[in-house]
XYZ file of C-alpha atoms in Angstrom:
365
model
C -65.419 -159.801 -107.700
C -62.884 -158.101 -110.085
C -59.753 -156.882 -108.693
C -60.653 -153.820 -110.784
C -63.804 -153.463 -112.413
C -63.220 -152.024 -116.332
C -66.807 -153.724 -117.213
C -68.979 -151.968 -114.973
C -66.917 -148.726 -116.383
C -67.534 -150.167 -120.408
C -70.919 -150.362 -119.611
C -71.400 -146.454 -118.318
C -69.822 -144.891 -121.062
C -70.609 -147.518 -123.934
C -72.341 -145.745 -126.057
C -69.622 -142.551 -125.738
C -66.329 -145.055 -126.032
C -68.604 -147.128 -129.329
C -69.541 -143.622 -131.372
C -65.457 -142.702 -130.338
C -64.515 -145.758 -131.871
C -67.107 -146.150 -134.782
C -65.423 -142.239 -135.887
C -62.207 -143.485 -136.490
C -63.309 -146.312 -138.464
C -65.440 -144.305 -140.493
C -62.265 -141.968 -141.369
C -59.549 -144.061 -141.250
C -56.897 -142.472 -139.885
C -55.439 -144.892 -137.613
C -51.942 -143.097 -136.773
C -51.975 -139.211 -135.341
C -55.670 -139.052 -136.388
C -57.554 -135.820 -135.669
C -58.567 -137.059 -131.992
C -54.648 -136.980 -130.878
C -54.769 -133.615 -131.401
C -58.190 -133.065 -129.313
C -56.773 -135.066 -126.730
C -53.627 -133.438 -126.157
C -55.484 -130.098 -126.102
C -57.824 -131.828 -123.679
C -55.270 -133.246 -121.262
C -53.035 -130.253 -121.399
C -56.077 -128.157 -120.323
C -56.635 -130.730 -117.752
C -53.555 -130.534 -116.030
C -52.726 -126.444 -116.407
C -49.420 -127.400 -118.470
C -48.494 -126.197 -121.722
C -48.086 -129.160 -123.523
C -49.127 -132.356 -123.857
C -47.790 -134.966 -126.003
C -49.408 -137.959 -126.823
C -47.015 -141.448 -126.589
C -47.697 -145.444 -127.318
C -46.960 -146.086 -123.142
C -46.247 -144.869 -120.114
C -42.562 -146.549 -120.300
C -42.186 -144.385 -123.672
C -43.180 -141.775 -121.797
C -40.297 -141.502 -119.604
C -37.688 -142.927 -122.087
C -38.388 -139.986 -124.582
C -38.254 -137.410 -121.930
C -34.752 -138.583 -120.766
C -34.492 -138.575 -124.628
C -35.812 -134.885 -125.181
C -32.676 -134.055 -122.031
C -30.292 -135.786 -123.959
C -29.210 -138.524 -121.289
C -25.811 -139.556 -121.797
C -23.973 -142.833 -121.092
C -22.673 -142.743 -117.555
C -25.244 -140.184 -116.630
C -27.007 -140.866 -113.231
C -30.681 -140.039 -112.454
C -31.777 -140.840 -109.183
C -35.112 -142.330 -108.208
C -36.615 -144.598 -105.781
C -36.284 -148.483 -105.987
C -39.742 -149.103 -104.683
C -41.442 -148.961 -108.222
C -42.585 -150.740 -111.164
C -39.453 -151.728 -113.634
C -39.940 -149.244 -116.259
C -38.715 -146.438 -114.301
C -34.942 -147.686 -113.964
C -35.023 -149.520 -116.814
C -35.576 -146.076 -119.338
C -32.778 -144.994 -117.515
C -30.580 -148.032 -117.776
C -31.687 -148.339 -121.834
C -29.857 -145.305 -122.228
C -26.831 -145.961 -121.036
C -27.505 -144.039 -117.817
C -27.352 -144.884 -113.888
C -29.814 -145.549 -111.992
C -29.208 -144.579 -108.427
C -31.718 -146.080 -105.723
C -32.791 -143.768 -102.995
C -34.905 -144.703 -99.925
C -38.749 -144.133 -99.713
C -40.622 -143.150 -97.165
C -42.375 -146.195 -94.561
C -45.697 -144.686 -94.092
C -46.237 -143.239 -98.062
C -43.814 -145.497 -100.102
C -42.656 -142.538 -101.777
C -38.970 -141.278 -102.516
C -37.483 -139.975 -99.093
C -36.895 -136.472 -100.135
C -34.273 -135.829 -97.251
C -32.015 -138.424 -98.559
C -31.947 -137.504 -101.933
C -29.273 -134.517 -101.428
C -26.777 -136.747 -100.481
C -27.395 -138.853 -103.488
C -26.513 -136.200 -106.072
C -22.618 -136.563 -107.869
C -21.012 -134.392 -110.393
C -22.664 -136.710 -112.495
C -26.407 -136.406 -111.878
C -28.253 -135.390 -114.315
C -32.220 -136.030 -113.556
C -34.003 -136.518 -110.689
C -37.261 -139.130 -111.329
C -39.415 -139.231 -107.848
C -42.560 -141.837 -108.834
C -45.742 -141.084 -107.646
C -46.758 -144.647 -106.267
C -50.117 -145.571 -105.825
C -52.133 -141.987 -106.730
C -50.122 -140.023 -104.305
C -47.446 -137.319 -105.361
C -44.363 -137.165 -103.691
C -42.812 -134.007 -102.131
C -42.724 -132.234 -105.374
C -41.852 -128.818 -104.013
C -38.900 -129.878 -101.886
C -37.300 -131.891 -104.774
C -37.822 -129.349 -107.253
C -36.023 -126.910 -104.678
C -32.972 -129.710 -104.263
C -32.904 -130.030 -108.157
C -32.861 -125.995 -108.543
C -30.159 -125.668 -105.350
C -27.656 -128.134 -107.704
C -27.666 -126.103 -111.181
C -31.392 -126.395 -112.195
C -31.300 -130.551 -112.436
C -34.371 -131.346 -114.220
C -37.172 -133.489 -112.523
C -39.448 -136.090 -114.353
C -42.394 -136.979 -112.103
C -42.926 -140.581 -113.142
C -47.328 -140.369 -112.692
C -47.944 -143.863 -113.787
C -50.178 -144.141 -111.085
C -51.443 -140.692 -110.170
C -53.135 -138.942 -113.223
C -55.679 -136.855 -111.424
C -53.785 -136.348 -108.027
C -53.734 -133.149 -106.831
C -50.894 -131.591 -104.880
C -50.887 -128.084 -103.367
C -53.898 -126.895 -105.768
C -51.889 -128.195 -108.922
C -52.649 -131.664 -111.091
C -49.992 -134.324 -110.949
C -48.330 -134.071 -114.200
C -47.691 -130.236 -113.705
C -45.334 -129.833 -111.104
C -41.925 -130.603 -112.690
C -39.655 -129.982 -116.268
C -41.711 -133.124 -117.204
C -44.995 -135.063 -115.982
C -45.018 -138.621 -117.538
C -48.341 -140.919 -117.393
C -49.426 -144.421 -118.581
C -53.125 -145.223 -119.902
C -52.511 -148.598 -119.287
C -56.230 -149.984 -118.524
C -55.917 -150.216 -115.056
C -54.667 -147.140 -114.442
C -57.000 -143.842 -113.133
C -57.426 -142.943 -116.379
C -56.792 -145.837 -119.172
C -57.329 -146.719 -122.765
C -58.020 -150.077 -124.110
C -54.444 -151.132 -124.422
C -51.445 -149.135 -124.285
C -50.797 -145.222 -123.965
C -49.236 -142.465 -122.149
C -48.626 -138.706 -122.326
C -45.963 -136.484 -121.471
C -46.596 -133.144 -120.054
C -44.380 -129.703 -120.305
C -44.546 -126.185 -120.124
C -40.800 -125.893 -122.218
C -41.371 -125.433 -125.607
C -38.139 -126.767 -126.643
C -38.627 -130.163 -124.599
C -42.342 -130.139 -126.216
C -40.635 -129.932 -129.413
C -37.956 -132.361 -128.785
C -40.718 -135.096 -127.696
C -43.017 -134.988 -130.423
C -39.925 -135.207 -133.124
C -38.604 -138.268 -130.825
C -41.949 -139.857 -130.937
C -42.117 -139.987 -134.874
C -38.222 -141.197 -135.486
C -37.117 -138.118 -135.181
C -37.986 -136.276 -137.303
C -39.287 -132.714 -137.469
C -40.595 -133.240 -141.109
C -41.542 -136.419 -143.111
C -38.294 -137.855 -144.003
C -35.809 -135.533 -142.527
C -34.744 -137.174 -139.096
C -33.078 -134.798 -137.029
C -32.566 -136.301 -133.979
C -32.635 -140.059 -132.403
C -36.165 -141.168 -132.176
C -38.277 -144.030 -131.539
C -42.138 -145.204 -132.699
C -43.255 -143.696 -130.156
C -47.251 -142.715 -131.286
C -50.334 -142.957 -129.474
C -52.746 -144.934 -131.758
C -55.687 -142.573 -132.883
C -58.040 -145.296 -131.796
C -56.328 -145.666 -127.804
C -57.122 -141.788 -128.007
C -60.488 -141.786 -128.900
C -61.350 -144.541 -125.675
C -59.517 -142.044 -123.562
C -61.663 -138.981 -125.184
C -64.525 -140.503 -124.186
C -63.432 -141.915 -120.684
C -62.645 -137.982 -120.167
C -66.275 -137.426 -119.858
C -66.931 -138.475 -116.207
C -63.186 -138.845 -115.034
C -63.988 -136.006 -113.198
C -66.649 -138.565 -111.497
C -64.701 -141.084 -111.446
C -61.582 -139.219 -109.298
C -64.326 -138.306 -106.683
C -65.671 -141.696 -106.486
C -61.616 -143.074 -105.971
C -61.269 -140.329 -103.273
C -64.585 -141.267 -101.303
C -63.473 -145.167 -101.650
C -59.976 -144.273 -100.194
C -61.330 -142.360 -97.511
C -63.833 -145.221 -96.607
C -61.437 -148.164 -97.307
C -59.156 -146.020 -94.646
C -61.833 -145.547 -92.119
C -63.484 -149.236 -92.114
C -59.777 -150.031 -91.925
C -58.653 -148.290 -88.827
C -59.380 -151.381 -86.106
C -57.435 -153.327 -87.822
C -53.831 -154.697 -87.339
C -52.781 -153.273 -90.662
C -51.012 -150.025 -91.388
C -52.483 -147.969 -93.743
C -50.786 -145.658 -96.526
C -50.726 -142.071 -95.502
C -51.957 -139.326 -97.051
C -50.348 -135.664 -96.490
C -52.425 -132.719 -95.853
C -51.763 -130.872 -98.854
C -52.529 -133.524 -101.070
C -54.934 -136.296 -102.045
C -54.804 -140.001 -103.252
C -56.449 -141.148 -106.504
C -55.791 -145.005 -105.236
C -54.661 -146.368 -108.148
C -54.040 -149.135 -106.047
C -55.322 -149.166 -103.090
C -52.280 -150.673 -100.973
C -51.990 -151.394 -97.138
C -49.326 -152.506 -95.022
C -49.387 -155.982 -92.615
C -47.455 -158.797 -91.802
C -48.106 -162.526 -92.620
C -48.950 -161.445 -96.123
C -49.066 -164.961 -97.898
C -51.526 -166.118 -95.319
C -53.736 -163.435 -95.496
C -53.841 -163.214 -99.345
C -54.633 -167.460 -99.718
C -57.119 -166.799 -97.345
C -58.571 -163.742 -99.244
C -58.689 -165.690 -103.030
C -60.198 -169.395 -100.783
C -62.937 -166.438 -100.010
C -63.140 -165.017 -103.730
C -61.071 -161.546 -102.965
C -58.360 -160.797 -105.513
C -55.143 -159.177 -104.325
C -52.024 -158.069 -105.769
C -48.609 -157.084 -104.613
C -47.233 -153.574 -106.292
C -44.249 -154.668 -105.692
C -42.806 -157.887 -104.082
C -39.229 -157.266 -105.003
C -37.435 -153.343 -105.099
C -35.419 -152.843 -108.134
C -31.761 -153.079 -106.159
C -32.647 -156.365 -105.314
C -33.675 -157.334 -109.239
C -31.369 -159.452 -111.047
C -31.263 -157.025 -113.826
C -30.176 -153.996 -111.916
C -28.187 -155.690 -108.930
C -25.532 -154.035 -110.240
C -26.849 -150.462 -109.966
C -27.965 -150.895 -106.149
C -24.074 -149.922 -105.260
C -24.064 -152.941 -102.969
C -26.941 -150.552 -100.875
C -29.730 -151.397 -98.363
C -32.447 -149.445 -98.725
C -34.539 -151.135 -95.302
C -37.930 -149.580 -96.176
C -38.329 -150.289 -99.803
C -37.274 -154.000 -99.011
C -39.367 -154.460 -95.814
C -42.433 -152.773 -98.173
C -41.816 -155.458 -100.525
C -42.710 -158.421 -98.046
C -45.168 -156.524 -96.851
C -47.904 -154.200 -99.075
C -50.720 -155.611 -100.504
C -53.184 -154.136 -102.810
C -56.975 -154.572 -102.108
C -59.861 -154.151 -105.262
C -60.456 -151.159 -105.899
C -61.822 -148.590 -109.349
C -64.688 -145.776 -109.356
C -67.258 -148.687 -109.757
C -66.586 -150.708 -106.944
C -69.736 -151.050 -104.744
C -69.865 -150.219 -101.157
C -71.265 -153.696 -100.626
C -68.356 -154.912 -102.363
C -65.927 -152.929 -99.746
C -67.710 -153.845 -97.010
C -67.133 -157.566 -97.886
C -63.525 -157.127 -98.359
C -62.698 -155.493 -95.307
C -64.693 -158.101 -93.669
C -63.238 -161.548 -95.212
C -59.790 -159.308 -94.451
C -60.674 -159.175 -90.726
C -61.391 -162.808 -90.899
C -58.041 -163.641 -92.701
C -56.165 -161.292 -90.181
C -57.355 -162.951 -87.026
C -56.537 -166.982 -88.565
């Protein structure tokens, strides 16, 4: 059983994907070809954002957002330690200081009640993560940011593209929304890719210049930049995948609800989904005791699992110096107990039933 069934997805979209790729091969504009603009327009319309800027990865999306906001060495960015390293990595690469705030134990998203206490005179931005496919408490975060001098808010939405929050789409809820098209994401390409979303004209223009080495026009470098363009071929793949993306989100929601129901009688903690939003389950994650034993039993039964993430960033060697010596107990406990189960739009009910049955056996061993 695959952890994420990308082969089934490709077979369902084969004719469209092949045609889109062939069109790029025929016109030969592999960098900034027409598919780039077409994808940006369609993604902006989907999110309800004025601007979409495609970039070379989700990590690059976060980096370019911070560069567009002119993050300086020593500037602080408030974020969560329970996330993939890229969230803090981009802050440190620019000389900034990640300031970690613990998570809610039931959603694993940043605990907004702890954000305000972490704000100092050096705070330059807040970067919540919409983990596992559920948007964080963005209205509350935006309100805190507004009270403290209109701090920019960057939603790290690498796992939540397609999710809804109070009737609006993830990526269109704050100063910047940044997402990833890594193959395993809800909307994935066949390599690396990502996108930035904003309603701010000046920030969008800055992001577009930064992604092409800071050029406002060819060989006129008006700012520092990076090589951050998304390849035309990858844009073509995402354009093809958009054709059934609404169906895929419906399947993710349905399968997520079904998992929640099937697991209700087992001794595992299911993640809470707040009533004013949904979760697109980039990873279907549960919280349980004795994870190594359960993982081993599932592996023996042919059921793949994964851990997102085993060690929070404030305990990672590269970021320990930014932890201020503080403990973040909910993040630390989650790192010891989370486990992700097979999840993709093409997961069948029979496969799902098998996963749950084998998990039930493993919990009794």
